[in-house]
PDB file of C-alpha atoms in Angstrom:
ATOM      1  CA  UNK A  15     102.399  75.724  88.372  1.00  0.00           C
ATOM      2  CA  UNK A  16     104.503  77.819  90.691  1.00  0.00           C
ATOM      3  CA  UNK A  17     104.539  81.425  90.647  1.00  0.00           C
ATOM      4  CA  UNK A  18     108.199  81.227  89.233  1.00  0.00           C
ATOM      5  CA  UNK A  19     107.229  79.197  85.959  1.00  0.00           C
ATOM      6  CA  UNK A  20     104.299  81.564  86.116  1.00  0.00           C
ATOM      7  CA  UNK A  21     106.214  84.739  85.474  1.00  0.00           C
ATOM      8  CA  UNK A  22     108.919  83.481  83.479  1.00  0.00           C
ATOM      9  CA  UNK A  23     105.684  82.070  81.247  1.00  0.00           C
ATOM     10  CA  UNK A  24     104.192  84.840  80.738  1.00  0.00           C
ATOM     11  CA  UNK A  25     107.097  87.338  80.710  1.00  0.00           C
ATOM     12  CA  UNK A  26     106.737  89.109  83.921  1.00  0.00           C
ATOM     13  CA  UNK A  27     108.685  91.433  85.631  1.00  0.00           C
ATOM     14  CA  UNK A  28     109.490  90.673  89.187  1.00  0.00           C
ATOM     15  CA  UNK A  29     109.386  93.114  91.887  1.00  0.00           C
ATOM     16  CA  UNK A  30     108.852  90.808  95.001  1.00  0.00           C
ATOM     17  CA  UNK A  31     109.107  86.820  94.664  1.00  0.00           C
ATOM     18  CA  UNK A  32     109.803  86.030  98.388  1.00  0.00           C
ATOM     19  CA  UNK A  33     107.671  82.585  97.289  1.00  0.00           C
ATOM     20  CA  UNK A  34     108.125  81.401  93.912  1.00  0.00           C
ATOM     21  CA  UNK A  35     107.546  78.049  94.919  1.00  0.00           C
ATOM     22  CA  UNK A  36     104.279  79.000  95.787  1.00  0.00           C
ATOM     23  CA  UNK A  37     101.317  77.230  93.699  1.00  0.00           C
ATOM     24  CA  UNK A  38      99.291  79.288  91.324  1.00  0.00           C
ATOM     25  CA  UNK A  39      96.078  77.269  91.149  1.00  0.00           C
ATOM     26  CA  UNK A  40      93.431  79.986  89.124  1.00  0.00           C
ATOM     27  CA  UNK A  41      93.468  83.808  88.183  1.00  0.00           C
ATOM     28  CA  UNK A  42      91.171  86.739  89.353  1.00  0.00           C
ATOM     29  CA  UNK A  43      91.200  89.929  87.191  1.00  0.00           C
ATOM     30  CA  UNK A  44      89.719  93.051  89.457  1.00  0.00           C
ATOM     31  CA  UNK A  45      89.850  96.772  90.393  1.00  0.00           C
ATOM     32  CA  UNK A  46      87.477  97.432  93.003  1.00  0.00           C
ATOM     33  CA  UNK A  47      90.027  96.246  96.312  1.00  0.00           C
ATOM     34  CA  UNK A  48      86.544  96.098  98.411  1.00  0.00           C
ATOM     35  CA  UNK A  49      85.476  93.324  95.550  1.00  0.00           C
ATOM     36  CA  UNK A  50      88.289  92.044  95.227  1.00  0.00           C
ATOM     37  CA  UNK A  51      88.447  91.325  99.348  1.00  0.00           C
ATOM     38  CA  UNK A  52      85.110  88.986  99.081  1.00  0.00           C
ATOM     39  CA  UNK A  53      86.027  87.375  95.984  1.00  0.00           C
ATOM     40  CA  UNK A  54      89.274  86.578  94.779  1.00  0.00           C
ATOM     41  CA  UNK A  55      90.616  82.626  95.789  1.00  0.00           C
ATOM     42  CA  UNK A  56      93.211  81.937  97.790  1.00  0.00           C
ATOM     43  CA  UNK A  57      96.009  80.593  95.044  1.00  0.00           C
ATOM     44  CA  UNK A  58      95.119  83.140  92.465  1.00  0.00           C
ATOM     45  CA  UNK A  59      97.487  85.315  90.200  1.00  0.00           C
ATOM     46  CA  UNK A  60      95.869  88.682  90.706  1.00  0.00           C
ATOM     47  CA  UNK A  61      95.711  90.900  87.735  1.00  0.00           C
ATOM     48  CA  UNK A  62      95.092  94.556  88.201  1.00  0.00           C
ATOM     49  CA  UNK A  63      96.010  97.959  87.049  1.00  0.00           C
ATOM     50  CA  UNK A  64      95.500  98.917  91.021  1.00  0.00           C
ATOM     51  CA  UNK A  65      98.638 100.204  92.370  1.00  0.00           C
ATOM     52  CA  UNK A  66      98.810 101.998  95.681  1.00  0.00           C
ATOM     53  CA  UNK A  67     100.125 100.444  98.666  1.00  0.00           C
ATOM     54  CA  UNK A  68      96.852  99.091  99.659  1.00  0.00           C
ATOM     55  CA  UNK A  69      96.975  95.884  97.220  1.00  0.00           C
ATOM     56  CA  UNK A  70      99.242  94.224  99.202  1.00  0.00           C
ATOM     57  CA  UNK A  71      97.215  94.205 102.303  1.00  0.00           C
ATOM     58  CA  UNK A  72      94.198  92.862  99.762  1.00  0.00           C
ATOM     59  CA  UNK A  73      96.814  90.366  98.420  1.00  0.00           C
ATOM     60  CA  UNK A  74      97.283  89.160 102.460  1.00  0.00           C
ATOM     61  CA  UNK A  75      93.695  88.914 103.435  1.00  0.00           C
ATOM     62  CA  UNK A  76      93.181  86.808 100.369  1.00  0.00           C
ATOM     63  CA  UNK A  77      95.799  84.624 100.459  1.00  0.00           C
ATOM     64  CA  UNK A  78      96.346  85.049  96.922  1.00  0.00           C
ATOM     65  CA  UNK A  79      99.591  83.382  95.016  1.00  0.00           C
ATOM     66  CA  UNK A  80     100.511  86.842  93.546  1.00  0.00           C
ATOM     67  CA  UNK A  81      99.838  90.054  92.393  1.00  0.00           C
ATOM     68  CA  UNK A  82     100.375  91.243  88.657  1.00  0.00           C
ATOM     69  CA  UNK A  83      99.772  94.753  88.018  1.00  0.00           C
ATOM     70  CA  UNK A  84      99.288  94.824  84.414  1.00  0.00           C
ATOM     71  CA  UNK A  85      99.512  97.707  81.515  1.00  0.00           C
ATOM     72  CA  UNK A  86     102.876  98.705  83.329  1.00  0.00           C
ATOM     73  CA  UNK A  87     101.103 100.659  85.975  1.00  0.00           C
ATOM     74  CA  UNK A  88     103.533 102.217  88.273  1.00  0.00           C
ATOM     75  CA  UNK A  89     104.592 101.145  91.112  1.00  0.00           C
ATOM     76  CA  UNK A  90     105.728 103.316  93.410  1.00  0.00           C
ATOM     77  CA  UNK A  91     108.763 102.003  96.264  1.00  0.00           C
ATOM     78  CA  UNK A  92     106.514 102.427  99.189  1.00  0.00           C
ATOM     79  CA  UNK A  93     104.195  99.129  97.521  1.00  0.00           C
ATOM     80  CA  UNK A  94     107.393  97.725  96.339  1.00  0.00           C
ATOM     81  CA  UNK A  95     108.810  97.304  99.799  1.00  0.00           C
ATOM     82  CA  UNK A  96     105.402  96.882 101.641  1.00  0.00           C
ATOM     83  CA  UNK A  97     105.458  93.861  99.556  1.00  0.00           C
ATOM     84  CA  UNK A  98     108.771  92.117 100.199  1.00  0.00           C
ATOM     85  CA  UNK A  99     108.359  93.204 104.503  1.00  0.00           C
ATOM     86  CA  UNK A 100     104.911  91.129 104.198  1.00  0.00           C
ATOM     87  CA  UNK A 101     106.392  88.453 101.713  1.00  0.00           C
ATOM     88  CA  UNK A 102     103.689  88.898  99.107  1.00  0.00           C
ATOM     89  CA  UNK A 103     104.608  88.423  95.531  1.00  0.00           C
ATOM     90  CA  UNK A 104     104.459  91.491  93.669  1.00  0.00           C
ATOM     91  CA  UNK A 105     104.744  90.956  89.350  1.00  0.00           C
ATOM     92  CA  UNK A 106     103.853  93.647  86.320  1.00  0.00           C
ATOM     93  CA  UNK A 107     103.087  93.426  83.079  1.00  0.00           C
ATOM     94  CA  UNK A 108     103.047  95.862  80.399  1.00  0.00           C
ATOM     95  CA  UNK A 109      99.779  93.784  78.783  1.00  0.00           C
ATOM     96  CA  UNK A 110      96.372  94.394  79.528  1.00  0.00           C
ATOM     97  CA  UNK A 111      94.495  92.217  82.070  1.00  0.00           C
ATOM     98  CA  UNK A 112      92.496  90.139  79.375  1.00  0.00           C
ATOM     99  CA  UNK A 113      95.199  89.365  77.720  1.00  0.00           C
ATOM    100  CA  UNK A 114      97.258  88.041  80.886  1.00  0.00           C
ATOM    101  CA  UNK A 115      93.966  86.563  81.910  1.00  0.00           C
ATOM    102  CA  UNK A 116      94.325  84.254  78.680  1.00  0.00           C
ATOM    103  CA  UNK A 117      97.648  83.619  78.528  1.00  0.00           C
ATOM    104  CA  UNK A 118      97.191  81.678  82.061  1.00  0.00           C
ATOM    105  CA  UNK A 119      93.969  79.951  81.034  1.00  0.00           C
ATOM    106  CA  UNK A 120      96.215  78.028  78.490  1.00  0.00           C
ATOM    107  CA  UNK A 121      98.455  77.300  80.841  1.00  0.00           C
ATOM    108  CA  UNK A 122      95.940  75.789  84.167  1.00  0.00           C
TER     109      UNK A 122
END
């Protein structure tokens, strides 16, 4: 599924979406960005409550599909536009990470 049907699935509000058309193939739920840089697939959504600036450079050097930053963390304008200059796609959610996590293991 593409990240568009993605976040209009599960209710998502978009910050970024320079690639909807781009295939979300799995999730990956984590905090730790140094984790997070050896683990998560290429084609994931992302789920975190992480919110600085640096999850878009994570969200680069993984190649993932998106970022979600659930529990309606805030996002401050400095990540906002980091992620449209880089064309990474940049979603939150005001639900927790589990239960994002489940709503797209239905859905895969």
């Amino acid at each position: 599924m593409t990240v568009k049907e993605f976040a209009e699935k599960l209710g998502l509000k978009v910050l970024t979406m320079p690639d909807g058309d781009r295939e979300v193939t799995c999730g990956y739920a984590g905090d730790l960005l140094s984790w997070v840089m050896g683990k998560a697939p290429s084609d994931a959504a992302w789920f975190t409550i992480m919110s600085n600036v640096n999850i878009v450079a994570v969200a680069m050097l993984r190649d993932v599909a998106a970022i979600v930053v659930c529990e309606g963390a805030e996002i401050g304008e400095d990540v906002i536009a980091r992620a449209a200059e880089q064309d990474v796609n940049l979603l939150l959610s005001d639900k927790g990470i589990y239960e994002n996590c489940t709503e797209l293991a239905k859905m895969i």
